CSV table of C-alpha atoms in Angstrom, one decimal:
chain,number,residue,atom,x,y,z
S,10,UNK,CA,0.5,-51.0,47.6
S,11,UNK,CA,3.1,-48.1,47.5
S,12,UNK,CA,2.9,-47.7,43.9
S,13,UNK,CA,-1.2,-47.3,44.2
S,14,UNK,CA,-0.3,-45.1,46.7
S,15,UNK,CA,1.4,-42.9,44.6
S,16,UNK,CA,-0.7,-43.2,41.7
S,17,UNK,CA,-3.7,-42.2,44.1
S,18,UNK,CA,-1.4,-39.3,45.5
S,19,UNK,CA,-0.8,-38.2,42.1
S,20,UNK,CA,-4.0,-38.3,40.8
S,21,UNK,CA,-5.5,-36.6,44.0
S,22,UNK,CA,-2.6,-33.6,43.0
S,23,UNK,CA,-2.9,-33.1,39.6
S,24,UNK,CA,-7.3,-32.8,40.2
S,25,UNK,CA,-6.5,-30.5,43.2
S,26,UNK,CA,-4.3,-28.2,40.7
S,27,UNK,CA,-7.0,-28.7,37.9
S,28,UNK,CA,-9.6,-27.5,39.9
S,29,UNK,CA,-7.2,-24.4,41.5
S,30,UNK,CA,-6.8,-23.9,38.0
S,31,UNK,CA,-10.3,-23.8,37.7
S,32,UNK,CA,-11.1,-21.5,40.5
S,33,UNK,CA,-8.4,-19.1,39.6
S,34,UNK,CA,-10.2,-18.8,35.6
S,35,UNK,CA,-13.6,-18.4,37.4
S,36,UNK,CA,-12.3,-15.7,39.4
S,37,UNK,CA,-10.6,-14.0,36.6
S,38,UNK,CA,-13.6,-13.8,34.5
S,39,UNK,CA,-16.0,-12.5,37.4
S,40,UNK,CA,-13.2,-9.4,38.2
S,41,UNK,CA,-13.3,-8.6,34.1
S,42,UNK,CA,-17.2,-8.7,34.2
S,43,UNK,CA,-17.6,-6.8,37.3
S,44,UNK,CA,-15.2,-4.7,35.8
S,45,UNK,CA,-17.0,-4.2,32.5
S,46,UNK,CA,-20.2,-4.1,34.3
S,47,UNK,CA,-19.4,-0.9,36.7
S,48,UNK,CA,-17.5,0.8,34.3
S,49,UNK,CA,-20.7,0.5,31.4
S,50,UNK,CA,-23.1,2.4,34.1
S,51,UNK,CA,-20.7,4.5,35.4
S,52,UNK,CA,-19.6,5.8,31.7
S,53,UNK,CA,-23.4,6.3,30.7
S,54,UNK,CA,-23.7,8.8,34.1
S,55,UNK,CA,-20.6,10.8,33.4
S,56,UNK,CA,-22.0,11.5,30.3
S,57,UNK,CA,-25.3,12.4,31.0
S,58,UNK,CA,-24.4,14.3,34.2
S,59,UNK,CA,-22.1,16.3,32.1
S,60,UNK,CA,-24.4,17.3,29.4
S,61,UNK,CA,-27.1,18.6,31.8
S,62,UNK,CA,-24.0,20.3,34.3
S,63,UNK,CA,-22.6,22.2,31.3
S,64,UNK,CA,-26.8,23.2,30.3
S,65,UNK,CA,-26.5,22.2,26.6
S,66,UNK,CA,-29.6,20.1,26.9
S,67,UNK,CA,-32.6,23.3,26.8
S,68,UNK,CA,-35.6,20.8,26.0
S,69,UNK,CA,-37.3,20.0,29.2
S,70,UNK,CA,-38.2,16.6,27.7
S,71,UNK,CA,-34.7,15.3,26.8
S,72,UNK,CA,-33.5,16.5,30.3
S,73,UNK,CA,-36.0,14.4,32.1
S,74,UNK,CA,-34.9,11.5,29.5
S,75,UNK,CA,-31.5,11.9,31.1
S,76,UNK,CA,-32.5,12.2,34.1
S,77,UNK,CA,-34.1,9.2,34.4
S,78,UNK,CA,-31.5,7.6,32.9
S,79,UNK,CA,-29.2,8.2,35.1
S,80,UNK,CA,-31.2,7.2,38.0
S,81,UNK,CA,-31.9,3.9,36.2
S,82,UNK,CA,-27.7,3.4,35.9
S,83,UNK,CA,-26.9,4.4,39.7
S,84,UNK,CA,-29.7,1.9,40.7
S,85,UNK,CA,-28.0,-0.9,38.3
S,86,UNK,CA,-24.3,0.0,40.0
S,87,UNK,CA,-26.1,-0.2,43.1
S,88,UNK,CA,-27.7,-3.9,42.7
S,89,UNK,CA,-24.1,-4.7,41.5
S,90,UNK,CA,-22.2,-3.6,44.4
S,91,UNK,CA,-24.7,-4.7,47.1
S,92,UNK,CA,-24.0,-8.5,45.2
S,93,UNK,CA,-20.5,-8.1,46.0
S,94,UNK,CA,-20.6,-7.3,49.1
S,95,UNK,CA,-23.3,-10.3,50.3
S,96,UNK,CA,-21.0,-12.3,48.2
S,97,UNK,CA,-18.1,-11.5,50.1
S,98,UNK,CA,-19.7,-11.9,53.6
S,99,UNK,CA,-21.2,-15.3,52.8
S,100,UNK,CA,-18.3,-16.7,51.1
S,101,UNK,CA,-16.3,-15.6,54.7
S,102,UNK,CA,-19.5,-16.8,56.6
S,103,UNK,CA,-19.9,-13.8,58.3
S,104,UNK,CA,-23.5,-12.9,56.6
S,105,UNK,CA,-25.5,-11.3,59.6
S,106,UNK,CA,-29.6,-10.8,59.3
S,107,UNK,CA,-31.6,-8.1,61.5
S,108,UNK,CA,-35.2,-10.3,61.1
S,109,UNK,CA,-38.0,-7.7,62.2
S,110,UNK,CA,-41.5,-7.8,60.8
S,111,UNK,CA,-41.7,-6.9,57.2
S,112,UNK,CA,-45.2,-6.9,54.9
S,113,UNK,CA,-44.7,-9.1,51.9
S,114,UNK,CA,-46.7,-7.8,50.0
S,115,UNK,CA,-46.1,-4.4,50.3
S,116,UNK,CA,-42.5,-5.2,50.1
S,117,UNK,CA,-43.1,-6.9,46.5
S,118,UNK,CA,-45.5,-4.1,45.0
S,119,UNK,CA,-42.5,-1.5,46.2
S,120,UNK,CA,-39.9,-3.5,44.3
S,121,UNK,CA,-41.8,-4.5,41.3
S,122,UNK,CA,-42.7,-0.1,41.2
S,123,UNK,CA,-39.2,0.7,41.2
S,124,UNK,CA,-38.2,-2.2,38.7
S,125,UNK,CA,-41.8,-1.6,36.3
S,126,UNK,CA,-39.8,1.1,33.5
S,127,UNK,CA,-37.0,-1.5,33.2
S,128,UNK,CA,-39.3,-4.1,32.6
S,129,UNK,CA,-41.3,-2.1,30.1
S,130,UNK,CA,-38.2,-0.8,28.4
S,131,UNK,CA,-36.8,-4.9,27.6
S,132,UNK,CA,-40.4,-4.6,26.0
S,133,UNK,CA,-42.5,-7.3,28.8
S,134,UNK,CA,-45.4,-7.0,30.4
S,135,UNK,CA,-45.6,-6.9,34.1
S,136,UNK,CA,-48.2,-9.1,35.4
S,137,UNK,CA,-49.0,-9.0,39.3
S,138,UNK,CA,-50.9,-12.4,40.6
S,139,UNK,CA,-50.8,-10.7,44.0
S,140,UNK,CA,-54.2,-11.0,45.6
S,141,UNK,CA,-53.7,-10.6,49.6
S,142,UNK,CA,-54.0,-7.1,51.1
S,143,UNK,CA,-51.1,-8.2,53.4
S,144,UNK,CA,-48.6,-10.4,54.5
S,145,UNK,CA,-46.8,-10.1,57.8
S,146,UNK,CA,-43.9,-12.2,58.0
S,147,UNK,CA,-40.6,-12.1,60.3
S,148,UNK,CA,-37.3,-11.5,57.9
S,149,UNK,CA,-34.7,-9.4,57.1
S,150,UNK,CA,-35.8,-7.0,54.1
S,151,UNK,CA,-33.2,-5.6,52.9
S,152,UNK,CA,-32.0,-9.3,52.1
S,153,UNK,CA,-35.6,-10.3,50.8
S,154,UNK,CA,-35.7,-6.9,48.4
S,155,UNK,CA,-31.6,-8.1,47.2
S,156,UNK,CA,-33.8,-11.5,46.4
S,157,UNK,CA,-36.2,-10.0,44.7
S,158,UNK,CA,-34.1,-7.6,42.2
S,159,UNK,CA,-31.5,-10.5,41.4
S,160,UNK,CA,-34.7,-12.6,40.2
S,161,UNK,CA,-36.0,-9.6,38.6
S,162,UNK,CA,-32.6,-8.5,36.7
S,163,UNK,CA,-32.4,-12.3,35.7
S,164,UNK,CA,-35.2,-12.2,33.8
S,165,UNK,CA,-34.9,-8.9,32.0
S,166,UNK,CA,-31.3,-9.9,30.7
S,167,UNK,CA,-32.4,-13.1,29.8
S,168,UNK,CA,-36.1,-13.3,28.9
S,169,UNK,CA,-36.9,-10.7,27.8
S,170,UNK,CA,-38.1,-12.3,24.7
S,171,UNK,CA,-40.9,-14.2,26.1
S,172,UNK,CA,-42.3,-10.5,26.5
S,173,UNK,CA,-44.2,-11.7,29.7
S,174,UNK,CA,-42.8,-11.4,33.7
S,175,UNK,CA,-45.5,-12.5,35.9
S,176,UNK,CA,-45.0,-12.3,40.2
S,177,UNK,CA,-47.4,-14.4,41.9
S,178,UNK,CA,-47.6,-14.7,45.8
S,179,UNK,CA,-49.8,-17.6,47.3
S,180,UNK,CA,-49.2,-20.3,50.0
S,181,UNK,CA,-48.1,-24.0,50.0
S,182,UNK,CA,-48.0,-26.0,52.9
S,183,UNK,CA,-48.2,-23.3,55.7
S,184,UNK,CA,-45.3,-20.9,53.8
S,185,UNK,CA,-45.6,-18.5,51.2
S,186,UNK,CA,-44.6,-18.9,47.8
S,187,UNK,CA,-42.9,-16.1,45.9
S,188,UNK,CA,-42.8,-17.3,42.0
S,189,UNK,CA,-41.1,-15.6,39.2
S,190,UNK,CA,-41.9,-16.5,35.9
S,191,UNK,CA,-41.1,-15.4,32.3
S,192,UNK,CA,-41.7,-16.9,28.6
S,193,UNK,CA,-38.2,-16.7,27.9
S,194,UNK,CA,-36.2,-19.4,26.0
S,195,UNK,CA,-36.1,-21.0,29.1
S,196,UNK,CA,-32.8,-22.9,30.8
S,197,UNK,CA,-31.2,-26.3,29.2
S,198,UNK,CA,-31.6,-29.3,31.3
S,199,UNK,CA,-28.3,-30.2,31.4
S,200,UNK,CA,-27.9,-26.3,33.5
S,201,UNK,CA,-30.9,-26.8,35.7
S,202,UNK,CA,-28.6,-28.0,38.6
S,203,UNK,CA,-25.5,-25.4,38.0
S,204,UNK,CA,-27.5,-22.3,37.0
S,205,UNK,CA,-27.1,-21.5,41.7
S,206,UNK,CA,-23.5,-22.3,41.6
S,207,UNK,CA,-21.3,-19.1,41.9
S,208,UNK,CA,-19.8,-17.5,38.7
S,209,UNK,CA,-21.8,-19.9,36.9
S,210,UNK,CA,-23.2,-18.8,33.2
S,211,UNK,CA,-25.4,-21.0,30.8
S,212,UNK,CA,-22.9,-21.7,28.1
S,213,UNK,CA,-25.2,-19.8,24.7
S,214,UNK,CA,-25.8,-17.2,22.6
S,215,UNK,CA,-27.9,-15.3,25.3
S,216,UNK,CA,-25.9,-15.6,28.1
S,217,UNK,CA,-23.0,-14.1,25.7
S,218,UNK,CA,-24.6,-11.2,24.5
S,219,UNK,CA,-25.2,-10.0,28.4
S,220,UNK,CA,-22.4,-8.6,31.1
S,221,UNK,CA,-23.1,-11.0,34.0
S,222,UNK,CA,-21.0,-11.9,37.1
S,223,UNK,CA,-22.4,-15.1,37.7
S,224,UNK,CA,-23.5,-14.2,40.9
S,225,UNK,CA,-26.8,-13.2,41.1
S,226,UNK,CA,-28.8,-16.1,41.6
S,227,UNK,CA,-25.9,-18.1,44.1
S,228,UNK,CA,-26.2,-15.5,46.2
S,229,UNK,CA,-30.2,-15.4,46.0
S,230,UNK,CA,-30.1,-18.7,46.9
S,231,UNK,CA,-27.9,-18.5,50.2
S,232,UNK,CA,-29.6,-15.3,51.6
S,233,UNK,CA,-33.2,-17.6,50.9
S,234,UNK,CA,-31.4,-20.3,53.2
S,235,UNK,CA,-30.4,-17.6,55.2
S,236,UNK,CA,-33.2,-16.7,56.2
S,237,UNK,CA,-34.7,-20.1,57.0
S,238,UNK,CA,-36.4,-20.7,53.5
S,239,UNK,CA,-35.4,-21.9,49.8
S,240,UNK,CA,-35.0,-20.6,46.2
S,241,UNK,CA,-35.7,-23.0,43.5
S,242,UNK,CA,-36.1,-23.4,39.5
S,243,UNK,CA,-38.9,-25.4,37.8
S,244,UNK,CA,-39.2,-25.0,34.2
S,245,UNK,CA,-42.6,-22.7,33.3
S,246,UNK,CA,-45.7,-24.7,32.0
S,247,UNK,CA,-46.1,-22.9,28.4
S,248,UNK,CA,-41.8,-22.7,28.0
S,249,UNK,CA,-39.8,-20.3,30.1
S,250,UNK,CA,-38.4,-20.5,33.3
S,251,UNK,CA,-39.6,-20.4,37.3
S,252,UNK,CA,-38.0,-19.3,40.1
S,253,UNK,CA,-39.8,-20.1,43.2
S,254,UNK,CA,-38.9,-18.1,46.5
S,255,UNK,CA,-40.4,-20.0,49.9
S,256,UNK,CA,-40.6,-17.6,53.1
S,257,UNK,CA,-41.5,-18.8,56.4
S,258,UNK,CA,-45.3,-17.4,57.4
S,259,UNK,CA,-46.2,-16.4,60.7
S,260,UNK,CA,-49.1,-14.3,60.2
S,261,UNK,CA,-51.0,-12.7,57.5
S,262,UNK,CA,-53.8,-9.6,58.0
């Protein structure tokens, strides 16, 4: 008996310092790629910013080029710093929502605007399957719109070969369905049940040839739960993936 004990105790020990280990290689890589991620947009508006401060851009065209390009970088460091921080309040549990009525659909046509020239510039085509006028449901936006953009970005970085990113908003079983699909190469089986664990990163060629943090769709997933519904993947009929976003209904117009 005391030398199972032991061989239990030291078993128990040396998984508890492989998975530490673990942990601390995880965390490691997500600080570099962070790291790598902010400095990338932050590099690209230094440079723009100082070619149009110092005026040795004079055609109005190229100016509105950078321009827009820098708007497009500060909204990337943006999405990247607001995952952070929910990733830092959930992981200390201390994650509060303000719930007040927000319009679904309105909310999804504003996001999908603001995302449409990064969409068109990975080369897809936007496809809206969003047919009601409204949707008046009781959440916390700001966390539905950090949703929305992780599940956007997610497909742009990794499917953007399928060409196609289609949004389609219907009901199933008294809730609303938010689904996300693409045409992409779609996510190996033996991922399907990792791809919402934190600092998680499919393990291939396309994953390796884009900065992630490994955060994105974790903390999708926990502000969905959040907020009393669920985030989910199904593989797309055709190849491709689906991510499927339920909200709670309580009234539509």
């Amino acid at each position: 008996t005391f030398v199972i004990a032991i061989l239990l105790g030291g078993s128990l020990l040396l998984w508890q310092a492989h998975r530490n280990q673990v942990d601390a290689q995880q965390k490691t890589s997500f600080v570099s790629n962070v790291s790598h991620e902010l400095k990338t947009p932050l590099t690209t508006i230094r440079m723009y910013a100082e070619l149009l401060g110092e005026k040795r851009i004079d055609d109005v065209d190229k100016q509105q080029s950078y321009l827009q390009t820098i708007i497009r970088e500060s909204q990337r460091l943006t999405r990247l710093v607001n995952n952070v921080l929910d990733f830092s309040r959930l992981e200390q549990g201390c994650k509060e929502f303000s719930k007040a009525e927000v319009d679904l659909v309105a909310l999804l046509h504003q996001q999908l605007d603001s995302q449409l020239m990064r969409v068109e510039d990975a080369g897809m085509q936007l496809i809206r399957k969003i047919d009601a006028a409204a949707v008046l449901i009781e959440s916390d936006r700001d966390a539905l719109e950090q949703i929305i953009l992780n599940l956007i970005d997610n497909a742009i970085k990794y499917a953007a070969d399928g060409e196609i990113l289609i949004v389609a908003l219907s009901q199933r079983d008294g809730q609303w369905l938010v689904q996300i699909k693409d045409k992409g190469p779609g996510i190996p089986s033996a991922h399907r049940q990792q791809i919402f664990a934190k600092f998680h990163r499919v393990d291939a060629s396309l994953t390796a040839r884009q900065q992630g943090s490994g955060l994105g769709l974790s903390i999708a997933r926990q502000l969905a739960e959040g907020l009393g519904g669920s985030l989910s993947f199904c593989p797309n009929d055709g190849g491709g993936s689906c991510f499927e976003l339920i909200i709670a209904a309580r009234s539509n117009a």
